[in-house]
Short mmCIF file of C-alpha atoms and ligand atoms in Angstrom, two decimals:
data_model
loop_
_atom_site.label_atom_id
_atom_site.label_comp_id
_atom_site.label_asym_id
_atom_site.label_seq_id
_atom_site.Cartn_x
_atom_site.Cartn_y
_atom_site.Cartn_z
CA MET A 84 13.15 -27.67 -12.11
CA SER A 85 10.41 -26.72 -9.45
CA PRO A 86 10.09 -29.55 -6.40
CA ASN A 87 6.63 -30.32 -7.77
CA GLY A 88 8.37 -31.67 -10.75
CA GLY A 89 6.83 -29.73 -13.34
CA GLY A 90 8.07 -26.44 -15.29
CA THR A 91 6.09 -23.98 -13.71
CA ARG A 92 7.18 -22.56 -10.32
CA GLN A 93 4.32 -22.10 -7.99
CA VAL A 94 4.19 -20.23 -4.59
CA VAL A 95 1.19 -20.18 -2.23
CA ALA A 96 0.62 -16.32 -1.42
CA VAL A 97 -1.51 -14.74 1.71
CA ASP A 98 -2.64 -11.50 1.85
CA LEU A 99 -3.83 -10.95 5.57
CA GLY A 100 -5.93 -8.05 6.35
CA GLY A 101 -7.78 -6.71 9.48
CA THR A 102 -11.14 -7.99 7.70
CA TRP A 103 -10.09 -10.63 5.27
CA LEU A 104 -7.42 -13.33 4.86
CA LYS A 105 -6.94 -14.30 1.37
CA CYS A 106 -5.39 -17.17 0.04
CA ALA A 107 -4.31 -18.73 -3.26
CA LEU A 108 -1.54 -20.91 -5.38
CA VAL A 109 0.12 -18.08 -7.62
CA ASP A 110 2.73 -19.36 -10.28
CA GLU A 111 5.48 -16.92 -11.98
CA THR A 112 3.39 -15.57 -14.54
CA GLY A 113 0.93 -14.01 -11.80
CA SER A 114 -1.78 -16.14 -12.66
CA VAL A 115 -4.03 -16.84 -9.29
CA SER A 116 -5.67 -20.28 -8.77
CA ARG A 117 -7.66 -21.80 -5.78
CA SER A 118 -8.21 -18.39 -4.65
CA ARG A 119 -10.22 -18.45 -1.10
CA ARG A 120 -11.05 -15.60 1.39
CA ILE A 121 -12.13 -15.95 4.92
CA ALA A 122 -12.94 -13.74 7.75
CA THR A 123 -10.09 -12.77 9.65
CA PRO A 124 -10.51 -14.55 13.05
CA THR A 125 -10.99 -11.91 15.86
CA ASP A 126 -9.86 -13.87 19.12
CA GLY A 127 -6.31 -13.76 18.97
CA ARG A 128 -2.76 -14.59 17.28
CA GLU A 129 -3.13 -18.40 17.83
CA SER A 130 -6.44 -18.32 16.13
CA VAL A 131 -5.00 -16.08 12.96
CA LEU A 132 -1.80 -18.29 12.64
CA GLU A 133 -4.16 -21.56 12.84
CA ALA A 134 -6.42 -20.16 9.96
CA THR A 135 -3.62 -18.63 7.78
CA SER A 136 -1.43 -22.57 8.34
CA THR A 137 -5.13 -24.29 7.13
CA ALA A 138 -5.16 -22.06 4.11
CA ILE A 139 -2.15 -22.72 3.22
CA ARG A 140 -2.38 -25.88 3.06
CA GLU A 141 -5.56 -26.22 1.05
CA ALA A 142 -4.57 -23.94 -1.56
CA ALA A 143 -1.08 -26.18 -1.67
CA ASP A 144 -2.73 -29.05 -1.91
CA ALA A 145 -3.64 -28.37 -5.41
CA ALA A 146 0.03 -28.31 -6.31
CA GLY A 147 0.57 -31.59 -4.46
CA GLY A 148 0.82 -30.16 -0.83
CA VAL A 149 2.81 -27.61 1.24
CA SER A 150 6.19 -29.56 0.27
CA ALA A 151 5.50 -29.28 -3.30
CA VAL A 152 5.48 -25.51 -3.60
CA ASP A 153 8.54 -23.26 -4.15
CA ALA A 154 7.75 -21.50 -1.01
CA VAL A 155 5.13 -19.24 0.94
CA GLY A 156 4.45 -15.63 1.14
CA ILE A 157 2.48 -13.58 3.26
CA GLY A 158 1.87 -9.77 3.09
CA SER A 159 0.81 -8.35 6.49
CA PRO A 160 0.04 -5.00 8.23
CA GLY A 161 2.80 -3.45 10.52
CA MET A 162 6.43 -2.90 10.25
CA ILE A 163 7.80 -6.35 9.38
CA ASP A 164 11.81 -6.77 9.09
CA GLY A 165 13.67 -8.75 6.63
CA ASP A 166 13.76 -11.89 9.06
CA GLY A 167 9.64 -11.70 8.88
CA TYR A 168 9.30 -10.64 12.41
CA LEU A 169 6.60 -7.88 13.37
CA HIS A 170 7.62 -5.03 15.67
CA ASP A 171 4.79 -3.74 17.82
CA ALA A 172 1.42 -4.41 16.75
CA ALA A 173 -0.69 -4.35 13.64
CA VAL A 174 -3.74 -2.61 14.92
CA ASN A 175 -6.02 -4.33 13.05
CA ILE A 176 -5.44 -7.72 13.85
CA ALA A 177 -5.87 -9.23 17.43
CA GLY A 178 -2.98 -10.18 19.04
CA TRP A 179 -0.72 -9.35 16.00
CA ALA A 180 2.29 -7.98 17.67
CA ASP A 181 6.22 -8.28 18.47
CA PHE A 182 6.56 -12.17 17.20
CA SER A 183 8.10 -13.59 14.12
CA ILE A 184 5.10 -14.54 11.57
CA ALA A 185 7.53 -16.21 9.01
CA GLY A 186 9.03 -18.42 12.22
CA GLU A 187 5.76 -18.98 13.58
CA LEU A 188 4.25 -20.09 9.90
CA GLU A 189 7.61 -22.34 8.90
CA ARG A 190 7.29 -24.07 12.17
CA ARG A 191 3.48 -25.44 11.52
CA LEU A 192 4.58 -25.79 7.91
CA GLY A 193 8.04 -27.20 7.38
CA ARG A 194 8.20 -24.68 4.53
CA ARG A 195 10.46 -21.43 4.00
CA VAL A 196 7.93 -18.79 4.60
CA VAL A 197 8.44 -14.74 3.38
CA ALA A 198 6.59 -12.27 5.61
CA LEU A 199 6.56 -8.78 4.71
CA ASN A 200 4.81 -5.30 5.37
CA ASP A 201 1.45 -5.40 2.66
CA ALA A 202 3.29 -2.03 1.04
CA ASN A 203 6.42 -3.67 0.34
CA ALA A 204 4.56 -6.74 -0.97
CA ALA A 205 2.02 -4.18 -3.38
CA ALA A 206 5.68 -2.76 -4.56
CA MET A 207 7.00 -6.13 -5.25
CA GLY A 208 3.97 -7.19 -7.12
CA GLU A 209 3.57 -4.11 -9.44
CA LEU A 210 8.06 -4.86 -9.84
CA ARG A 211 7.01 -8.33 -11.05
CA PHE A 212 3.69 -8.22 -12.38
CA GLY A 213 2.66 -4.72 -12.94
CA ALA A 214 3.52 -0.93 -13.29
CA GLY A 215 7.14 -1.47 -12.45
CA ARG A 216 8.22 -4.55 -14.74
CA GLY A 217 11.74 -3.64 -16.43
CA THR A 218 12.62 -2.11 -12.92
CA ARG A 219 15.05 -2.93 -10.13
CA ASP A 220 14.57 0.32 -7.82
CA LEU A 221 10.98 1.09 -6.95
CA ALA A 222 8.93 2.73 -4.38
CA LEU A 223 5.15 2.49 -4.35
CA VAL A 224 2.81 5.17 -2.67
CA SER A 225 -0.60 3.96 -1.61
CA VAL A 226 -3.17 6.38 -1.00
CA GLY A 227 -5.97 4.62 1.48
CA THR A 228 -7.09 5.24 4.94
CA GLY A 229 -3.60 6.24 5.43
CA ILE A 230 -0.02 6.52 3.30
CA GLY A 231 1.43 3.24 2.68
CA VAL A 232 4.64 3.24 1.16
CA GLY A 233 6.57 0.27 -0.25
CA ILE A 234 10.05 0.27 -1.31
CA VAL A 235 12.01 -2.21 -3.51
CA ILE A 236 15.79 -1.70 -3.96
CA GLU A 237 17.26 -4.09 -6.53
CA GLY A 238 14.61 -6.42 -6.74
CA ARG A 239 14.45 -6.97 -3.03
CA PRO A 240 11.81 -5.30 -0.62
CA HIS A 241 13.70 -2.76 1.78
CA ALA A 242 12.22 -3.39 5.15
CA GLY A 243 14.88 -1.56 7.19
CA ARG A 244 15.91 -1.98 10.83
CA GLY A 245 12.85 -2.92 12.83
CA GLY A 246 10.53 -2.79 9.39
CA GLY A 247 10.77 0.91 9.83
CA ALA A 248 11.26 1.68 6.34
CA GLY A 249 8.49 2.97 4.30
CA GLU A 250 6.93 4.91 7.37
CA LEU A 251 6.94 8.07 4.80
CA GLY A 252 3.17 9.03 6.08
CA HIS A 253 4.53 10.43 9.09
CA LEU A 254 6.89 12.68 7.73
CA VAL A 255 6.18 16.06 9.04
CA ILE A 256 5.91 18.71 6.37
CA ASP A 257 4.04 21.28 8.21
CA PRO A 258 5.39 21.71 11.80
CA GLY A 259 2.53 22.27 14.26
CA GLY A 260 -0.08 21.73 11.07
CA ARG A 261 -2.96 19.17 11.13
CA LEU A 262 -3.16 16.64 13.83
CA CYS A 263 -2.22 13.24 12.56
CA ALA A 264 -3.21 9.88 13.72
CA CYS A 265 -0.35 9.18 14.83
CA GLY A 266 -0.60 12.01 17.47
CA ASN A 267 1.53 14.33 15.90
CA ARG A 268 0.84 17.58 13.81
CA GLY A 269 1.81 18.50 10.07
CA CYS A 270 2.33 14.46 8.73
CA ILE A 271 1.82 13.86 5.13
CA GLU A 272 -0.90 11.27 5.82
CA ALA A 273 -2.82 13.92 7.59
CA TYR A 274 -3.28 15.71 4.17
CA ALA A 275 -2.82 13.44 1.78
CA SER A 276 -4.82 10.12 2.83
CA ALA A 277 -8.21 9.53 2.36
CA SER A 278 -9.43 10.90 5.93
CA GLY A 279 -7.02 13.88 5.51
CA MET A 280 -9.04 14.96 2.38
CA ARG A 281 -12.06 14.27 4.40
CA SER A 282 -10.84 16.71 7.08
CA LEU A 283 -9.74 19.12 4.48
CA VAL A 284 -13.26 19.37 2.69
CA ARG A 285 -14.73 20.72 5.84
CA GLU A 286 -11.76 22.86 6.94
CA LEU A 287 -11.71 24.65 3.61
CA ALA A 288 -15.53 24.66 3.21
CA ASP A 289 -16.07 28.10 4.78
CA GLY A 290 -14.08 29.81 2.24
CA PHE A 291 -16.35 28.56 -0.69
CA ASP A 292 -19.94 29.78 -1.74
CA GLU A 293 -22.09 26.79 -1.62
CA ARG A 294 -23.61 28.15 -4.95
CA ALA A 295 -20.61 27.50 -6.78
CA SER A 296 -19.62 24.38 -4.91
CA ASP A 297 -21.76 21.12 -4.07
CA LEU A 298 -19.17 19.78 -2.00
CA ALA A 299 -19.00 22.91 0.29
CA ARG A 300 -22.93 22.76 0.55
CA ALA A 301 -22.62 18.81 1.59
CA ALA A 302 -19.75 19.62 4.15
CA ARG A 303 -21.82 22.53 5.58
CA SER A 304 -24.89 20.28 5.99
CA GLY A 305 -22.40 18.00 8.13
CA ALA A 306 -22.04 14.83 5.84
CA SER A 307 -19.56 13.17 7.31
CA ASP A 308 -19.32 10.31 4.61
CA ILE A 309 -17.74 12.20 1.91
CA GLU A 310 -15.77 9.95 0.12
CA ALA A 311 -12.44 10.68 -1.53
CA GLU A 312 -13.52 9.43 -5.14
CA HIS A 313 -16.49 11.72 -4.47
CA ILE A 314 -14.20 14.98 -4.39
CA TYR A 315 -12.71 13.69 -7.61
CA THR A 316 -16.31 13.43 -9.12
CA GLN A 317 -17.51 16.65 -8.15
CA LEU A 318 -13.64 17.97 -9.35
CA ARG A 319 -14.62 16.95 -12.92
CA ASN A 320 -17.74 18.72 -12.35
CA GLY A 321 -15.73 22.03 -11.69
CA ASP A 322 -16.15 22.21 -7.97
CA PRO A 323 -13.66 25.15 -6.75
CA LEU A 324 -13.86 23.70 -3.42
CA ALA A 325 -12.47 20.01 -4.71
CA ALA A 326 -10.03 21.79 -6.63
CA ALA A 327 -8.15 23.23 -3.57
CA VAL A 328 -8.38 20.03 -2.17
CA ASN A 329 -6.67 18.32 -5.13
CA GLU A 330 -3.81 21.09 -5.12
CA THR A 331 -2.85 20.12 -1.31
CA VAL A 332 -2.97 16.71 -1.99
CA CYS A 333 -1.29 16.70 -5.16
CA ASP A 334 1.28 19.19 -3.24
CA THR A 335 1.80 16.64 -0.40
CA LEU A 336 1.77 13.67 -2.61
CA ALA A 337 4.91 15.32 -4.53
CA ARG A 338 6.82 16.00 -1.18
CA ALA A 339 6.59 12.38 -0.63
CA ALA A 340 7.70 11.76 -4.01
CA ALA A 341 10.40 14.32 -3.47
CA ALA A 342 11.54 12.31 0.00
CA LEU A 343 11.73 8.95 -1.97
CA ALA A 344 13.68 10.40 -5.00
CA LEU A 345 16.20 12.22 -2.58
CA THR A 346 16.84 9.30 -0.73
CA VAL A 347 16.35 5.85 -2.50
CA ALA A 348 16.08 7.09 -5.96
CA PRO A 349 13.89 4.98 -7.53
CA GLU A 350 13.73 4.53 -11.36
CA ARG A 351 9.62 4.70 -10.91
CA ILE A 352 7.34 5.81 -8.47
CA VAL A 353 3.91 3.63 -8.77
CA PHE A 354 0.72 5.52 -7.34
CA ALA A 355 -2.07 3.18 -5.80
CA GLY A 356 -5.19 3.51 -4.18
CA GLY A 357 -8.94 4.37 -5.03
CA ILE A 358 -8.42 8.14 -6.25
CA MET A 359 -6.14 6.72 -8.72
CA GLY A 360 -9.08 6.06 -10.59
CA SER A 361 -8.99 9.84 -11.35
CA ALA A 362 -4.82 9.60 -12.05
CA ASP A 363 -5.29 11.87 -14.75
CA LEU A 364 -6.50 14.69 -12.47
CA ILE A 365 -3.52 13.98 -9.90
CA ILE A 366 -0.25 12.60 -11.63
CA PRO A 367 0.51 15.67 -13.96
CA LEU A 368 -0.16 17.87 -11.08
CA VAL A 369 1.97 16.03 -8.52
CA ARG A 370 4.99 15.83 -11.17
CA GLU A 371 4.66 19.84 -11.83
CA ARG A 372 5.07 20.19 -8.08
CA PHE A 373 7.61 17.74 -7.75
CA GLY A 374 9.91 19.31 -9.95
CA ARG A 375 9.88 22.35 -7.74
CA PHE A 376 10.88 20.23 -4.70
CA VAL A 377 14.07 18.85 -6.75
CA LEU A 378 16.56 19.90 -8.96
CA PRO A 379 16.01 19.12 -12.86
CA HIS A 380 18.21 16.17 -13.14
CA VAL A 381 16.17 14.40 -10.19
CA ALA A 382 13.13 15.39 -11.50
CA ALA A 383 14.24 13.66 -15.29
CA SER A 384 15.63 10.48 -13.48
CA VAL A 385 12.04 9.18 -11.99
CA GLU A 386 9.09 8.05 -13.66
CA PHE A 387 5.54 8.44 -12.28
CA VAL A 388 3.06 5.61 -13.19
CA VAL A 389 -0.10 4.10 -11.57
CA ALA A 390 -0.60 0.83 -9.94
CA GLU A 391 -1.82 -1.55 -12.53
CA LEU A 392 -2.73 -4.59 -10.28
CA SER A 393 -5.86 -4.18 -8.87
CA SER A 394 -8.09 -6.84 -6.48
CA ASP A 395 -5.66 -9.77 -6.42
CA ALA A 396 -2.49 -6.83 -5.81
CA GLY A 397 -1.80 -8.29 -2.14
CA LEU A 398 -1.57 -11.87 -3.13
CA VAL A 399 0.49 -11.36 -6.25
CA GLY A 400 2.49 -9.09 -4.11
CA ALA A 401 3.32 -11.51 -1.72
CA ALA A 402 3.62 -14.21 -4.21
CA ALA A 403 6.38 -11.72 -5.98
CA ALA A 404 8.13 -11.59 -2.97
CA ALA A 405 8.24 -15.61 -2.54
CA PHE A 406 9.56 -15.81 -5.81
CA ALA A 407 12.42 -13.43 -5.24
CA VAL A 408 14.18 -15.32 -2.52
ZN1 ZN B 557 1.58 10.79 11.57
#
């Protein structure tokens, strides 16, 4: 029986990002209500905590108040450990560094709060409500500005010591290779992220005839706003430079998948991010490369799927984590 007296359990979920703070009431079927979005305060930790707890109280009001919901879940950027403590800084949120997110919110709300990294939240959301249904061990690889990796082991998010699990985007696959945003060279993120792809286009453009490649022509004319999705539009048009970039991206994602398969052995790897709108051009090639990097029995043991949750993924994922405690 739920504390609210009804048969349906409800939690309040928060998806905290550098730009927006989203909050909603989520039930155990993943249905979202009382959803609202406010601009994330930019003047420091106290303001963000205050805005977050106010949003949580308002969402909970519809269920009879904070004491009537089962729990509160919050997904946030940054390295967050299993106790909800943020290690180091989440660079996109002012003052969001080295403190217990769960502890601070619990103190304000008087309710159990589960805080976890946003990639782990996305993985939990897919496990409970999306492409990971029916599994217990899952990894999620999200291709965006960077590479986010979420890991779920036996139905629970795996944060690791200091929240450091899943920092796979900075695994070096090419020593001395392309410069990564972290300052190191040859990281996965330097090849397979949206920013990595943009640099790859510029780097490889010289090897392609502009008469055969619109993408090469755009890169040489200095276009700096080549979106990752645009590369895939051009790939569908038969652009050879787009094909070369996709080869590198898929090879890199296959290395990430191999690292995951050989360390955590997930049943499924869920691929997420804007470019997965072109998953038909990506997943088969990742699968083929993956088969070169691992033994056949390992290759056969992992399913590759595309994320199913879309705009509410962060909220639904934070809710899934709150339901899992
Ligand atoms: Zn790096």
